[in-house]
Short mmCIF file of C-alpha atoms and ligand atoms in Angstrom, two decimals:
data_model
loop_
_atom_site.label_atom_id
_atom_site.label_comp_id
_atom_site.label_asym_id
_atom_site.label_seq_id
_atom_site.Cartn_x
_atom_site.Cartn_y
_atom_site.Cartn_z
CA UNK A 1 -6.46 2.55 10.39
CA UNK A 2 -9.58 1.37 12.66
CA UNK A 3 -7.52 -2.24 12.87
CA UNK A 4 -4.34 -0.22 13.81
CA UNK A 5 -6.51 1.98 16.51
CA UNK A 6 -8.09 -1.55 18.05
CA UNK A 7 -4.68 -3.24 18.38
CA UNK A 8 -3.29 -0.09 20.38
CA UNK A 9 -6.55 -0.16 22.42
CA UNK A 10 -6.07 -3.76 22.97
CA UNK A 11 -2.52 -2.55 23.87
CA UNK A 12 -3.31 -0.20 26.46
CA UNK A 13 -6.28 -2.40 27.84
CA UNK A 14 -3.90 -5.62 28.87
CA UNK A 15 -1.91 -3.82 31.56
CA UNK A 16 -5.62 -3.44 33.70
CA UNK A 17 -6.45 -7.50 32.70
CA UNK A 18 -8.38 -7.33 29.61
CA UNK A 19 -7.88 -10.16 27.16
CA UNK A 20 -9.71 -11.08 23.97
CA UNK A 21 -11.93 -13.64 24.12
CA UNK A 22 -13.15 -15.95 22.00
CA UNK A 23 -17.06 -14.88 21.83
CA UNK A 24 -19.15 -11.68 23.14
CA UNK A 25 -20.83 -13.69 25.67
CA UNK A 26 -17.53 -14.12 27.52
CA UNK A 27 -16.87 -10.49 27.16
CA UNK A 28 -16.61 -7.91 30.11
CA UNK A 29 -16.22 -4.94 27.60
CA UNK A 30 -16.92 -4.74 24.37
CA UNK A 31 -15.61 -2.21 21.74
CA UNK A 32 -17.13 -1.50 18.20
CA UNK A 33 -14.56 0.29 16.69
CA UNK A 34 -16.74 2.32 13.82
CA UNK A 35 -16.18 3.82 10.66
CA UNK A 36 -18.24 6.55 9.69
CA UNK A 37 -17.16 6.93 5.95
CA UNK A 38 -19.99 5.68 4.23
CA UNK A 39 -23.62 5.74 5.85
CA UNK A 40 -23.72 2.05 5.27
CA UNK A 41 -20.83 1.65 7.62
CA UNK A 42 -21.88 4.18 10.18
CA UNK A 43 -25.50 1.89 10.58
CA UNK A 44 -24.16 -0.95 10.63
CA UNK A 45 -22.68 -0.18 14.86
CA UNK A 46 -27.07 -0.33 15.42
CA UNK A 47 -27.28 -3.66 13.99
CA UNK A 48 -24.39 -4.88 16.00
CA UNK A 49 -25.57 -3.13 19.32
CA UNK A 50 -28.94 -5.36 18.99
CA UNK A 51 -27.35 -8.63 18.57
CA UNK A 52 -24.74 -7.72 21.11
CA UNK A 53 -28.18 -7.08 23.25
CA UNK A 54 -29.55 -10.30 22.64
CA UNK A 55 -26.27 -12.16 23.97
CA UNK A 56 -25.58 -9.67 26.69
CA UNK A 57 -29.54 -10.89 27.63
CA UNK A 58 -28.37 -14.68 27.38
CA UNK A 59 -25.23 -14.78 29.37
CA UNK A 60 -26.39 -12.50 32.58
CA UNK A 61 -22.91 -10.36 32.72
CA UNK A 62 -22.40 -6.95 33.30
CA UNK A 63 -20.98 -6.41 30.42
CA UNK A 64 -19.81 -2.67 29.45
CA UNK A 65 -20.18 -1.86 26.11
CA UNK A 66 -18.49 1.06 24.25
CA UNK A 67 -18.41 3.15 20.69
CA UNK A 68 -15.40 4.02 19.63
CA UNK A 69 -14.03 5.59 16.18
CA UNK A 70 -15.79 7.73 13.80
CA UNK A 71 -19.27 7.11 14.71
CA UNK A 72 -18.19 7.57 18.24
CA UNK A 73 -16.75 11.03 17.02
CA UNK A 74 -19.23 11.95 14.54
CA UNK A 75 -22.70 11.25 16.48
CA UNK A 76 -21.36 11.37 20.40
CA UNK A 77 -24.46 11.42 22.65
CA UNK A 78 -26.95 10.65 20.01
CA UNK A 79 -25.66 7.09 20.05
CA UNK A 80 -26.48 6.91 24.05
CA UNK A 81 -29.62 8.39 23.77
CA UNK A 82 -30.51 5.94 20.30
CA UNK A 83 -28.95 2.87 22.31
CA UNK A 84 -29.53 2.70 25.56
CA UNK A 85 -27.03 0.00 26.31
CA UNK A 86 -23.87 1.24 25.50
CA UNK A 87 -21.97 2.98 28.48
CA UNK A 88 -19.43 4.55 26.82
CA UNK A 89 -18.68 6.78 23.19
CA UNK A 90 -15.23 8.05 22.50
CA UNK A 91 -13.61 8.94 19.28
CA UNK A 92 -10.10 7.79 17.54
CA UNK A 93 -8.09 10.79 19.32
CA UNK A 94 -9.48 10.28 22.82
CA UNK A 95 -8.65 6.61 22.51
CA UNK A 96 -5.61 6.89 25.06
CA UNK A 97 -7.94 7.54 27.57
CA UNK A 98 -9.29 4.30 28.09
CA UNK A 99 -7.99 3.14 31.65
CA UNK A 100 -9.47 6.74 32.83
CA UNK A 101 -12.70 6.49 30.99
CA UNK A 102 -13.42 2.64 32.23
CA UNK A 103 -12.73 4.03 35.43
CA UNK A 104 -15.52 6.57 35.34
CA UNK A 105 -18.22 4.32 34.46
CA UNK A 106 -17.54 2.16 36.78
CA UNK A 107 -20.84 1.72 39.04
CA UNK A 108 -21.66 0.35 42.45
CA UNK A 109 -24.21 -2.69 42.56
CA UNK A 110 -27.99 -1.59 42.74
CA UNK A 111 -27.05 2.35 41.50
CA UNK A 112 -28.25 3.56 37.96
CA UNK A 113 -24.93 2.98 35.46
CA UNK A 114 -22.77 5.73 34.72
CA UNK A 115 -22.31 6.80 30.78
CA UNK A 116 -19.95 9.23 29.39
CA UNK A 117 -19.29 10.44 26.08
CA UNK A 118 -15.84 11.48 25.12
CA UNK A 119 -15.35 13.32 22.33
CA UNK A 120 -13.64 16.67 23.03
CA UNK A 121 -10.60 17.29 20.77
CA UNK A 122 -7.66 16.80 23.33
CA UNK A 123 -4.75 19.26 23.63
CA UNK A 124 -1.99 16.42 23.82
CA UNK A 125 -1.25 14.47 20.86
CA UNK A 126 -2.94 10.47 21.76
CA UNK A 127 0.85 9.35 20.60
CA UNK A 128 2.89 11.17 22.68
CA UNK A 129 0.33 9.30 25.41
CA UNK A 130 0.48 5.91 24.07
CA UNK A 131 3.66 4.31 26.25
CA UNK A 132 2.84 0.57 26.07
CA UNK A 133 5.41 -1.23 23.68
CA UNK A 134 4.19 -2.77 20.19
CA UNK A 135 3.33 -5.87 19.92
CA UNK A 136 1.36 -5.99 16.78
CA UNK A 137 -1.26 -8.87 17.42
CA UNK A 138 -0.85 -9.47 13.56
CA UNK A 139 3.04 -9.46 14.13
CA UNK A 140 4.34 -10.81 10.69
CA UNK A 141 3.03 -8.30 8.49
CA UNK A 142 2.36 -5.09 11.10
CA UNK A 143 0.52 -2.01 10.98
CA UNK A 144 2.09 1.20 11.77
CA UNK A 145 0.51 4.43 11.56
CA UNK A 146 2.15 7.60 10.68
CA UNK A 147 -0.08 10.38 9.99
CA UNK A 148 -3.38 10.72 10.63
CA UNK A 149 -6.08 13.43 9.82
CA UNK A 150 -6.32 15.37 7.25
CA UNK A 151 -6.56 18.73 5.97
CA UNK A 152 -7.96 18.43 2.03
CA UNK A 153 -11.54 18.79 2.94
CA UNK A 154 -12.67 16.88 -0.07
CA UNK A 155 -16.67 17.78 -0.70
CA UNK A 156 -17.72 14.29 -0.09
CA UNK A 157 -15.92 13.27 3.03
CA UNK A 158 -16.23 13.11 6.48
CA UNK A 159 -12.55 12.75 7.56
CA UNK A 160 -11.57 16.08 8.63
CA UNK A 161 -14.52 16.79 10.79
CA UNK A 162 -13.60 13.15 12.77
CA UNK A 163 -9.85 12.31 12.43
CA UNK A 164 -9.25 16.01 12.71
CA UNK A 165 -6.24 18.16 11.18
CA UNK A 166 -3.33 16.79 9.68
CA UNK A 167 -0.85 15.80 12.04
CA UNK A 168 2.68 13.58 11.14
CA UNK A 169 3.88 11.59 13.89
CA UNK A 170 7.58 12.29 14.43
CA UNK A 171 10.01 10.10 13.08
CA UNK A 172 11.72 8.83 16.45
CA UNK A 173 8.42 7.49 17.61
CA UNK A 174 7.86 5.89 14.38
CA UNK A 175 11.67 4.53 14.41
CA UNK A 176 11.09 2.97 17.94
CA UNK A 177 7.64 1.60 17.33
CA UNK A 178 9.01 0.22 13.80
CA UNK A 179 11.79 -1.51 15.81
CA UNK A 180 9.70 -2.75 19.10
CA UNK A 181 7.46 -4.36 15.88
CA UNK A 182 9.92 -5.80 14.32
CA UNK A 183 11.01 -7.17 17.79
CA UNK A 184 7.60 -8.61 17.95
CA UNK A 185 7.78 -10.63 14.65
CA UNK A 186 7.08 -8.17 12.11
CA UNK A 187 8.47 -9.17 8.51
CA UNK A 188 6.21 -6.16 6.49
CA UNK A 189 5.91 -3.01 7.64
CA UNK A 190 2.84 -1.32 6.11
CA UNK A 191 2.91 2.39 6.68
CA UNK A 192 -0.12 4.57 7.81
CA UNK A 193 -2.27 7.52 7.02
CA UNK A 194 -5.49 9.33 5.84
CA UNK A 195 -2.50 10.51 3.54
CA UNK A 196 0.44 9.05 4.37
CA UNK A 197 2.86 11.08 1.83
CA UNK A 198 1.63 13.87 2.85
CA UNK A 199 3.99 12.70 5.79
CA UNK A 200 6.58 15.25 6.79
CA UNK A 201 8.09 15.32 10.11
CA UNK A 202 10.69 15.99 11.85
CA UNK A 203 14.03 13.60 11.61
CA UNK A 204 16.09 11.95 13.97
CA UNK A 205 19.03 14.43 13.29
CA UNK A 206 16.01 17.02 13.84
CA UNK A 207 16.04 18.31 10.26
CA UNK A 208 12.64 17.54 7.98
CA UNK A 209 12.65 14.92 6.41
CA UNK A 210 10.55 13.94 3.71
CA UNK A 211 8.42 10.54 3.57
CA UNK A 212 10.35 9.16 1.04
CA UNK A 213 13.57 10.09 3.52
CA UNK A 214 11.60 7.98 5.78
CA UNK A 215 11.37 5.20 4.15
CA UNK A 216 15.10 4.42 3.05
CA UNK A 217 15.48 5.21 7.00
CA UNK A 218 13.18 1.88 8.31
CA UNK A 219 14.52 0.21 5.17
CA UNK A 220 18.02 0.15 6.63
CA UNK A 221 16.11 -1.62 10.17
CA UNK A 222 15.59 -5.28 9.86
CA UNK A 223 12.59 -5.67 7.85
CA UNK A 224 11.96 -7.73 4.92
CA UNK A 225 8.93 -5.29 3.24
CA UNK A 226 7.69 -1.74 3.43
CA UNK A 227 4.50 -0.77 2.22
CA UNK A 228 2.54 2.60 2.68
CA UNK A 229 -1.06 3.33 1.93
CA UNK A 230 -3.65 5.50 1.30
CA UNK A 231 -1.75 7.79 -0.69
CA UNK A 232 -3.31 11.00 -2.61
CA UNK A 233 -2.14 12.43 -6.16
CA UNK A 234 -1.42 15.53 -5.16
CA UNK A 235 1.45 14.49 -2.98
CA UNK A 236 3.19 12.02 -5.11
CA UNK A 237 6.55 13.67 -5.27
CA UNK A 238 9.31 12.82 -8.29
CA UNK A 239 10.93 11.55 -5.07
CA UNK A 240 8.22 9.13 -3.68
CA UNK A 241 8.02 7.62 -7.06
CA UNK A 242 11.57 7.14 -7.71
CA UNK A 243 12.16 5.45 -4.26
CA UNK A 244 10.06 2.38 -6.02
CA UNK A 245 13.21 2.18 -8.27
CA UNK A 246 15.77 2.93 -5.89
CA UNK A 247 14.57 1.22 -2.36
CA UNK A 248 14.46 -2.85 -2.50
CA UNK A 249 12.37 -3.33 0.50
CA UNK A 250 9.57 -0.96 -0.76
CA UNK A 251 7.06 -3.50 -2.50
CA UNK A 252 5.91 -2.53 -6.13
CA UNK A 253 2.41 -1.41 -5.29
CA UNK A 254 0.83 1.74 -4.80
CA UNK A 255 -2.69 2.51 -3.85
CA UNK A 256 -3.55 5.96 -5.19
CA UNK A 257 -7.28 6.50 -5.37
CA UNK A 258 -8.54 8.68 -8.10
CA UNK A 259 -12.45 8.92 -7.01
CA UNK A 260 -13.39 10.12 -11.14
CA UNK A 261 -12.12 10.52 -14.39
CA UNK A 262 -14.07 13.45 -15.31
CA UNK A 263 -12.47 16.43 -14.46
CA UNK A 264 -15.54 18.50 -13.68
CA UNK A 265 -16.31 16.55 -10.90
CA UNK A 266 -12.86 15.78 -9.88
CA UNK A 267 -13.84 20.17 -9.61
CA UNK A 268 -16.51 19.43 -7.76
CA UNK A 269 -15.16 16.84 -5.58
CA UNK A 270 -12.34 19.54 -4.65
CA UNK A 271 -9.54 16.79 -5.61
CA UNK A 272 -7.26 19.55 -6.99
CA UNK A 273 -5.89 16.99 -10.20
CA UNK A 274 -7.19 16.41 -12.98
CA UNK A 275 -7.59 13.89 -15.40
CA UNK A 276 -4.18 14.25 -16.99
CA UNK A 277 -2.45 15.02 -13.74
CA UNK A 278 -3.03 11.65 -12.38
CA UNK A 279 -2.10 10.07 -15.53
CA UNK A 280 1.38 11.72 -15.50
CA UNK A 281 2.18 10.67 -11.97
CA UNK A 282 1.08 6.61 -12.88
CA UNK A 283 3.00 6.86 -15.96
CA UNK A 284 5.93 8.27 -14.27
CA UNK A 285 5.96 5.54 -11.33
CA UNK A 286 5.77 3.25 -13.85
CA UNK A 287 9.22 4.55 -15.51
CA UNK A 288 10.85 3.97 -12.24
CA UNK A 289 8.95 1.02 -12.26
CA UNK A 290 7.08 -0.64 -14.77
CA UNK A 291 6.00 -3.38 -12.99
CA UNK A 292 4.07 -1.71 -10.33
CA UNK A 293 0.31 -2.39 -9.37
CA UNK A 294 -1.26 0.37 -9.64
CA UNK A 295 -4.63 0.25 -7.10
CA UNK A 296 -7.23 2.76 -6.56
CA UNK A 297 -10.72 4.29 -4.88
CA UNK A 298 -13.94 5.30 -7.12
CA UNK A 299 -17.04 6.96 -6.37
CA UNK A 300 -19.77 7.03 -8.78
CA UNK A 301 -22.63 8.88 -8.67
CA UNK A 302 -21.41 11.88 -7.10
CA UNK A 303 -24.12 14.54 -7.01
CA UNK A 304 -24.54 16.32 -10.65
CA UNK A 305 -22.17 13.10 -12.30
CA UNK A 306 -23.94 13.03 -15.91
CA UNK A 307 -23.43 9.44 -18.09
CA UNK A 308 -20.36 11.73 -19.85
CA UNK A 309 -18.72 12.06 -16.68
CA UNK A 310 -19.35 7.98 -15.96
CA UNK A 311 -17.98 7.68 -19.21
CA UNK A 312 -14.48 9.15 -18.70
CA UNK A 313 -14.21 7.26 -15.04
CA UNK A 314 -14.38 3.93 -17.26
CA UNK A 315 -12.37 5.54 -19.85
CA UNK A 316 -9.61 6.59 -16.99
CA UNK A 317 -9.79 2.77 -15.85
CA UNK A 318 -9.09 1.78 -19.47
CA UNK A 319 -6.15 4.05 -19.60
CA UNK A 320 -4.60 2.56 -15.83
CA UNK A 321 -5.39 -1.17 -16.15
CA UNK A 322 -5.56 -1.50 -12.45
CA UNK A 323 -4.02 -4.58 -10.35
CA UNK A 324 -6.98 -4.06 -8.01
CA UNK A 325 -9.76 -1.76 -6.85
CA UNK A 326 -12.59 -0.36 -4.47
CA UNK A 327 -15.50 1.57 -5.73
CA UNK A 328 -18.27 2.44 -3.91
CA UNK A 329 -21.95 4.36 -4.52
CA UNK A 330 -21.69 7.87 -3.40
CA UNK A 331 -22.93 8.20 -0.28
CA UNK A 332 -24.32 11.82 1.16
CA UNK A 333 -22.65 12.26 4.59
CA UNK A 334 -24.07 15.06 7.18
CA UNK A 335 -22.38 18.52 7.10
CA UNK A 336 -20.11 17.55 4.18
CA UNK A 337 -20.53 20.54 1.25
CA UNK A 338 -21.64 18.07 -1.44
CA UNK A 339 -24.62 17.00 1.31
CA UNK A 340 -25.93 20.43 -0.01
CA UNK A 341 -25.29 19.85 -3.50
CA UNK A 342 -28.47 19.91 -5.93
CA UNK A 343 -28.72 16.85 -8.47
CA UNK A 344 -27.92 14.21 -6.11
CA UNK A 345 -27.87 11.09 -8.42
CA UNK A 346 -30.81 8.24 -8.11
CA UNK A 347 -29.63 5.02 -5.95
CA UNK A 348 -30.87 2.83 -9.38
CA UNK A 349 -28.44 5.17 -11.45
CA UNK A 350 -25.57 4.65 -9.02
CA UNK A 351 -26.13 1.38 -8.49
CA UNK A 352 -26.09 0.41 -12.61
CA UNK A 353 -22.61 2.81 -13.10
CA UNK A 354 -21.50 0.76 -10.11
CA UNK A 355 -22.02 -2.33 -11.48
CA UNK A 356 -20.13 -1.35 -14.86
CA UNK A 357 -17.29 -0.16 -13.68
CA UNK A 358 -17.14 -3.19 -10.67
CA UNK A 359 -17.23 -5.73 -13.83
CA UNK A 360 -14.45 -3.73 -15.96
CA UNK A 361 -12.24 -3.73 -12.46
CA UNK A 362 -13.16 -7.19 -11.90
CA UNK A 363 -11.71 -8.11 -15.60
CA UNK A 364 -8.91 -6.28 -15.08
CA UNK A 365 -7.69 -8.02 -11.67
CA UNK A 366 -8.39 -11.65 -13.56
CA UNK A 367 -5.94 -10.29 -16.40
CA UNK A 368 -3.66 -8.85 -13.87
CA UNK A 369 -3.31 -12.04 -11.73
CA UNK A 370 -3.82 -14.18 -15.12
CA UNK A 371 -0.04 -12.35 -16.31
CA UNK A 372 1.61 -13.97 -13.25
CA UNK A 373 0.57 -17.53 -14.51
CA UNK A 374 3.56 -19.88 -14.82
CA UNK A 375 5.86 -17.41 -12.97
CA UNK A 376 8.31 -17.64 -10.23
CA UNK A 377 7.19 -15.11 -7.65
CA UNK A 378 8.34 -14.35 -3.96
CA UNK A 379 5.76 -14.78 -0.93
CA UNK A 380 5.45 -13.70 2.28
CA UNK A 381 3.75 -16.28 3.99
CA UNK A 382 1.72 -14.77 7.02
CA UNK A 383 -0.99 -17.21 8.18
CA UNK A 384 -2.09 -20.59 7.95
CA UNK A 385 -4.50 -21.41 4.80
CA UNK A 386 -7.80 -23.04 4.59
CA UNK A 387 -7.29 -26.93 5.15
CA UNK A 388 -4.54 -28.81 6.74
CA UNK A 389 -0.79 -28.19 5.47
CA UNK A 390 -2.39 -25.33 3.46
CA UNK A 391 -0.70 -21.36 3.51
CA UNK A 392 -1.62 -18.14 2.53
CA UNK A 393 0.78 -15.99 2.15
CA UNK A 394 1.02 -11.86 0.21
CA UNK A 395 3.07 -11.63 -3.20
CA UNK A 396 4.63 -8.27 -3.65
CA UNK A 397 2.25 -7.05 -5.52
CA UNK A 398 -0.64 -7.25 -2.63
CA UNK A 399 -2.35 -10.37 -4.24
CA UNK A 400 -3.22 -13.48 -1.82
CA UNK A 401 -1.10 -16.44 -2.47
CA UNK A 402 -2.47 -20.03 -1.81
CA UNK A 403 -0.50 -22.99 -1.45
CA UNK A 404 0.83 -25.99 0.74
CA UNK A 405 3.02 -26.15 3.04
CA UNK A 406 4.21 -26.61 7.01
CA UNK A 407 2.70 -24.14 9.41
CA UNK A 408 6.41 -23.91 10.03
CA UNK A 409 6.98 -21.56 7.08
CA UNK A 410 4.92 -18.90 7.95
CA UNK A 411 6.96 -15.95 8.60
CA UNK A 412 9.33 -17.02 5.74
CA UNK A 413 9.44 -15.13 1.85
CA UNK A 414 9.47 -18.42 -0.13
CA UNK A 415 9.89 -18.88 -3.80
CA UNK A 416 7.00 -20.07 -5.36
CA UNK A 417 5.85 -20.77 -8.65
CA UNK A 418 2.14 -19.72 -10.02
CA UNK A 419 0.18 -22.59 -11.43
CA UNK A 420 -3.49 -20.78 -11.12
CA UNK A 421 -5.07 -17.53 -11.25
CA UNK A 422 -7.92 -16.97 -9.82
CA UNK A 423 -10.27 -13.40 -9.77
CA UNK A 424 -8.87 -12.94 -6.37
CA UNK A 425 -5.94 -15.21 -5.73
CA UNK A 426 -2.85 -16.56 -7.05
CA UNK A 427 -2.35 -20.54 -6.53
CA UNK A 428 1.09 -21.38 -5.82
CA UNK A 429 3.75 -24.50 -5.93
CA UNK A 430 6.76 -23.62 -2.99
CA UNK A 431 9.36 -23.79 -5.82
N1 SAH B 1 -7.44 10.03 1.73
C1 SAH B 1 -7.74 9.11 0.72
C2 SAH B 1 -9.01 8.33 0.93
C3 SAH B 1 -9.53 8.12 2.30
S1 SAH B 1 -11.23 7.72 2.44
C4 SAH B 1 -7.88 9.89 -0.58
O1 SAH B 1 -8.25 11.01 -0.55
O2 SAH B 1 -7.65 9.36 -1.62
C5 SAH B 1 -11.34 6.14 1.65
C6 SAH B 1 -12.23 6.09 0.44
O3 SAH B 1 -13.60 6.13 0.82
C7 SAH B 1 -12.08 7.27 -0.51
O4 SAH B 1 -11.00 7.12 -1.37
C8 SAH B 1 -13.41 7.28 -1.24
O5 SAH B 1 -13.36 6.53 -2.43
C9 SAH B 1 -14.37 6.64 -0.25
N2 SAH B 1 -15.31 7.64 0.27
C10 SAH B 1 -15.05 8.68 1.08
N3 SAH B 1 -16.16 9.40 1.31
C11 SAH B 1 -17.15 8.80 0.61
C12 SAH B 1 -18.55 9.09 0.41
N4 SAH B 1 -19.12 10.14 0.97
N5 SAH B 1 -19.26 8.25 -0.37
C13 SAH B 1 -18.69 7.17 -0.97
N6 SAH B 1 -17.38 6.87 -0.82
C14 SAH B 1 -16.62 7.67 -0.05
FE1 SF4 B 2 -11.25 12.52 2.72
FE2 SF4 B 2 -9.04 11.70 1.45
FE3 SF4 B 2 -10.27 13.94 0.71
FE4 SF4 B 2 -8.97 13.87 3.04
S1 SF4 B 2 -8.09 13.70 0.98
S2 SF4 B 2 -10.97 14.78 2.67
S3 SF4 B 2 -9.39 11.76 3.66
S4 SF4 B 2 -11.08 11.83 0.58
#
């Protein structure tokens, strides 16, 4: 979602003669669009800021440095007052004001710079204010956001106190922007949200529709792939999971994080499933469709988590067989209810469960990718490869597709026959 938020700033910045450039030295403004999910992420913008420093030093420009996103949102004018340097701290629903905000720190020659921190929830929606036309810089397969926010309040998360409430985007703005992307180049579609089927909204014929009603709508545009993520169990609908079956363009994947197997923290955690609730809805989605990958988010060592509860996480894995999947340490973030939670697990502790459960994921994606070996398979090839006359390219289940090939393919869905699996990758021959 940041990448989505930084190509729609880059958007709205190109009208008043910004353009990337190739380094930070060459920069007039610079941008650190920061996620604030993890502590790990949110320290990483003061690492950044110093080398930024050291090459704002070298080149002698007046360069204008900003905070945006969650850290922007979550810390405001602690970051100005920690880092001296940066001018400007906005979060990901004031974004739209970026001409006016550049504007106010503007500052004569020889007067002290001007700083402002803007992180007051706005009345107006930021998409009913963003007017510039898509033109997704990553055109071929193009982010669109839907939803954003979110309203579950999970005990561990930080997303409802920066992103804010849940809000759906309605479905003539997503029509238009689906179509001025497609305009652009856009062969995938890959569909938005803290949530995103918890998307509801209204229609074009001003009914509801539902999300799954939206997708069969941009499947009838002309678009090659539609893909939707992060998606939560509790609003995986009979309907969403059927539209794998009944919808062409909607790729067999689905990335539906279940954070534990153990349903006393999945309790704790304020998930609302449990262990056998998220079994139901894979197993059903894969009666529609039984060969979907099935991808998903863990936490370990949520506070309290004993080795039983580790135990059925692995044992949850063992009952998925996932395609792919992130994990992380849990990671105590300020004002969040399990901050306050006693029992907060050692960093040694999380780090070992990590480790297990990284290795049984690990040996699941090799077997996963190892199943395609020998098999005809259809690519979307979206970017030049490593090496001359060399492609990369997305199957349809999300893995990364090697192979050679003329630059002049990219953009193309090839045929292409798997004659290596890697832990990460598929190597292909253009059949
Ligand atoms: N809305 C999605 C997830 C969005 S956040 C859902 O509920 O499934 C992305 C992922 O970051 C989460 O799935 C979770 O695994 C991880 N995450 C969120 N807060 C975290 C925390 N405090 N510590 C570690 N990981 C966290
Ligand atoms: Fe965070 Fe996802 Fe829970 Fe919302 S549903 S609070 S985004 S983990």
């Amino acid at each position: 979602m940041n990448e989505y938020d930084s190509e729609r700033m880059a958007e709205i910045l190109e009208p008043l003669n910004y353009f990337p450039v190739s380094e930070p030295g060459k920069a007039d403004l610079i941008i650190l669009n920061t996620c604030h999910i993890r502590e790990k992420a949110a320290e990483k913008i003061y690492s950044e800021l110093g080398r930024i420093k050291k090459i704002n030093l070298s080149s002698k420009r007046d360069t204008k440095i900003a905070v945006a996103g969650c850290v922007g949102q979550a810390q405001g004018q602690e970051i100005i007052n920690r880092a001296p340097m940066v001018d400007l701290v906005f979060g990901p629903l004031t974004y739209h004001q970026l001409p006016e905000m550049l504007e106010s720190i503007k500052t004569e020659k020889g007067l002290p710079k001007k700083r402002l921190v803007n992180i007051d929830v706005p009345d107006v929606d930021k998409f009913d204010e963003l007017k510039e036309p898509r033109k997704s810089l990553k055109s071929i397969s193009s982010l669109l956001s839907i939803q954003e926010g979110c309203d579950k309040f999970c005990s561990f998360c930080v997303v409802p106190y920066t992103r804010g409430v849940e809000i759906s985007r309605p479905a003539n703005q997503i029509m238009k922007e689906a179509i001025e992307l497609i305009e652009s180049g856009a062969k995938e579609l890959i569909l938005l949200g803290q949530n995103v089927n918890a998307w509801s909204g209204k229609g074009l014929d001003e009914s509801s529709w539902t999300f799954p009603r939206l997708i069969r709508e941009l499947s009838q545009l002309s678009i090659e792939r539609i893909r939707y993520i992060t998606s939560h169990p509790r609003d995986m609908t009979d309907e969403l999971m059927r539209s794998h079956k009944d919808i062409q363009k909607l790729q067999p994947y689905l990335h539906l994080p279940v954070q534990s197997g153990s349903d006393r923290v999945l309790k704790e955690m304020n998930r609302g499933y449990t262990f056998a609730d998220y079994m139901k809805i894979i197993d059903k989605t894969r009666e529609y469709r039984p060969d979907i990958a099935v991808s998903g988010d863990f936490i370990v060592g949520f506070p309290g988590e004993t080795d039983k509860d580790f135990q059925d996480t692995l044992r949850i894995v063992e009952e998925v067989k996932y395609a792919h999947a992130y994990s992380f340490k849990y990671s105590s973030r300020p004002g969040t209810p399990a901050s306050m939670m006693e029992n907060h697990i050692e960093e040694d502790v999380k780090s070992e469960r990590l480790k297990i459960l990284q290795d049984l994921i690990k040996q699941q994606t090799r077997d996963f990718n190892k199943s395609f070996e020998g098999k005809e398979i259809d690519v979307l090839i979206d970017k030049p490869g490593n090496g001359e006359d060399r492609l990369s390219g997305r199957s349809a289940y999300l893995q990364t597709v090697h192979m050679d090939g003329k630059a002049s393919m990219i953009g193309q869905i090839i045929k292409a026959k798997v004659s290596k699996s890697r832990d990460n990758s598929l190597e292909c021959v253009i059949s």
